[in-house]
C-alpha positions in Angstrom: 114.5 151.5 4.1 116.9 151.1 1.1 119.0 148.8 3.2 116.2 146.6 4.2 115.0 146.4 0.4 118.5 145.4 -0.6 118.8 142.8 2.2 115.4 141.3 1.1 116.5 141.1 -2.5 119.8 139.5 -1.4 118.0 137.0 0.7 115.6 136.2 -2.1 118.6 135.6 -4.5 120.1 133.2 -1.9 116.9 131.3 -1.6 116.6 131.0 -5.4 120.2 129.8 -5.6 119.7 127.3 -2.8 116.5 126.0 -4.5 118.3 125.5 -7.8 121.2 123.8 -6.1 118.7 121.5 -4.2 116.8 120.8 -7.5 120.2 120.0 -9.2 121.2 117.8 -6.4 117.8 116.0 -6.4 118.0 115.6 -10.1 121.6 114.2 -9.9 120.5 111.8 -7.2 117.6 110.6 -9.3 119.8 110.2 -12.3 122.3 108.2 -10.2 119.5 106.0 -8.8 118.1 105.3 -12.3 121.6 104.3 -13.4 121.9 102.0 -10.5 118.5 100.4 -11.3 119.7 100.0 -15.0 122.9 98.4 -13.9 121.0 96.1 -11.5 118.6 95.0 -14.3 121.6 94.4 -16.5 123.3 92.3 -13.9 120.0 90.3 -13.3 119.8 89.7 -17.1 123.5 88.5 -17.1 122.7 86.1 -14.2 119.8 84.9 -16.0 121.7 84.1 -19.2 124.4 82.4 -17.0 121.7 80.2 -15.4 120.4 79.4 -18.9 123.9 78.4 -19.9 123.9 75.8 -17.1 121.0 73.9 -18.7 122.4 71.0 -20.6 121.4 71.2 -24.2 123.0 69.0 -26.8 125.1 71.0 -29.4 124.2 70.6 -33.1 126.9 68.0 -33.6 125.5 65.8 -30.8 121.9 66.5 -31.4 121.7 63.7 -33.9 120.4 60.2 -34.0 123.9 58.9 -34.8 125.5 60.5 -31.6 123.0 58.8 -29.4 123.5 55.4 -31.2 127.3 55.9 -31.0 127.0 56.4 -27.2 125.1 53.2 -26.9 127.7 51.3 -29.0 130.5 52.6 -26.6 128.4 51.7 -23.5 127.8 48.1 -24.6 131.4 47.7 -25.8 132.4 48.4 -22.2 129.5 46.0 -21.0 131.3 43.3 -23.1 134.6 44.0 -21.4 133.1 44.0 -18.0 131.3 40.6 -18.3 134.1 38.9 -20.2 136.4 37.0 -17.9 139.9 38.5 -17.7 143.0 36.4 -17.7 143.2 36.6 -13.9 139.6 35.6 -13.7 138.5 39.0 -12.4 136.0 41.4 -14.0 137.1 44.6 -15.4 136.8 47.6 -13.1 134.4 49.7 -15.0 131.5 51.6 -13.3 129.0 51.2 -16.2 126.1 53.1 -14.3 128.6 55.9 -13.3 129.9 56.3 -16.9 126.8 56.0 -18.9 123.7 56.8 -16.7 122.5 60.1 -15.4 122.9 61.4 -11.9 119.3 60.9 -11.1 119.5 57.1 -12.1 122.7 56.7 -10.0 121.2 58.4 -6.9 118.1 56.3 -7.0 120.1 53.2 -7.5 122.2 54.2 -4.6 119.1 54.6 -2.5 117.7 51.2 -3.6 120.9 49.4 -2.7 121.1 51.1 0.7 117.4 50.1 1.3 118.3 46.6 0.3 121.1 46.3 2.6 118.8 47.4 5.6 116.2 45.0 4.5 118.5 42.0 4.2 120.1 42.9 7.7 116.7 42.8 9.2 116.1 39.3 7.6 113.7 40.6 4.9 113.8 40.2 1.2 116.5 42.3 -0.5 116.5 44.2 -3.6 117.7 42.8 -7.0 119.1 45.7 -8.9 118.7 43.9 -12.2 114.9 43.6 -11.4 113.0 41.2 -13.8 115.3 42.4 -16.5 119.0 42.4 -16.6 119.3 45.9 -17.8 122.9 45.6 -18.9 122.6 41.9 -19.9 125.6 40.0 -19.0 127.9 38.6 -21.6 129.4 39.9 -24.8 126.5 41.8 -26.4 126.0 44.1 -29.4 123.3 46.6 -29.9 121.7 46.2 -33.3 119.0 47.8 -35.3 119.2 51.0 -33.1 116.3 53.4 -33.7 116.7 56.8 -32.0 114.0 59.4 -31.4 115.1 62.9 -30.5 112.7 64.6 -28.2 112.3 68.2 -27.2 114.9 69.7 -25.0 117.8 67.5 -24.1 116.1 64.2 -24.2 115.9 61.1 -26.5 114.8 57.6 -26.6 116.2 54.5 -28.3 115.0 51.1 -29.1 117.3 48.3 -30.2 118.1 44.7 -30.1 120.9 43.3 -27.8 122.3 40.2 -29.5 124.4 37.5 -27.8 125.3 34.8 -30.3 122.0 33.6 -31.5 120.2 35.1 -28.6 118.7 38.6 -28.6 116.4 40.7 -26.6 114.5 44.1 -27.3 115.7 47.0 -25.2 114.2 50.4 -24.9 116.0 53.3 -23.1 115.4 57.0 -22.3 118.4 59.3 -22.4 119.3 62.8 -21.2 122.1 64.9 -22.4 124.1 65.6 -19.3 127.6 66.7 -18.5 128.4 67.1 -22.2 127.3 63.7 -23.4 124.2 61.5 -23.7 123.4 59.3 -20.7 120.9 56.6 -20.1 118.2 57.9 -17.6 115.8 54.9 -17.6 115.0 51.5 -19.0 111.6 51.1 -20.3 109.5 48.1 -21.0 108.9 47.6 -24.7 105.3 48.7 -25.4 104.7 50.0 -21.9 106.5 53.3 -21.1 104.6 53.4 -17.8 106.7 50.5 -16.5 110.2 51.4 -15.9 113.2 50.4 -13.8 113.5 53.9 -12.3 109.9 53.7 -11.1 110.5 50.2 -9.7 113.5 51.5 -7.7 111.4 54.4 -6.5 108.6 52.1 -5.3 111.0 49.7 -3.6 112.6 52.6 -1.7 109.3 53.9 -0.7 108.0 50.4 0.5 111.3 49.9 2.5 111.0 53.0 4.6 
């Protein structure tokens, strides 16, 4: 009887120890799982921060009216070079749209020109990418009286006069901060922001389909 009693006590002790080990293992597993969840959340936060860094936002030194105006002066200085006859009679090889316009603008311009090629190949009216404005304006031009409005985010607008000798024309452009610099995203008609060159390209591409 005494042997049975001692055996029962020993068995009970083994069960208690096994239960404690099991609880300890369960606790360690739960703690490890919590640590993994925390690490996962931290990784997601880091990825979110990295994604935010990809959003183009002008730094303080470029989030100024003068920075936008300076970009326009550089762009039209190249316009003057492109449209001024060179000594060999050729135009300077400068991609004005590629250098000074946004990716969205250039993609839509590409689509419009491709649609124009298809239309003219079919004997239909093609697309004039200068529209009813000449958005770069040929000749040696100078932007004057530049007025810049900084908008929320990474956008701005500018109105100015393009002078060519005694001639001049009002110009209104929208700009985005993209790839580390200000770029023109659209030409807008003075007094009518609903009418834009970008929208005209979009409408042309849609009609040509």
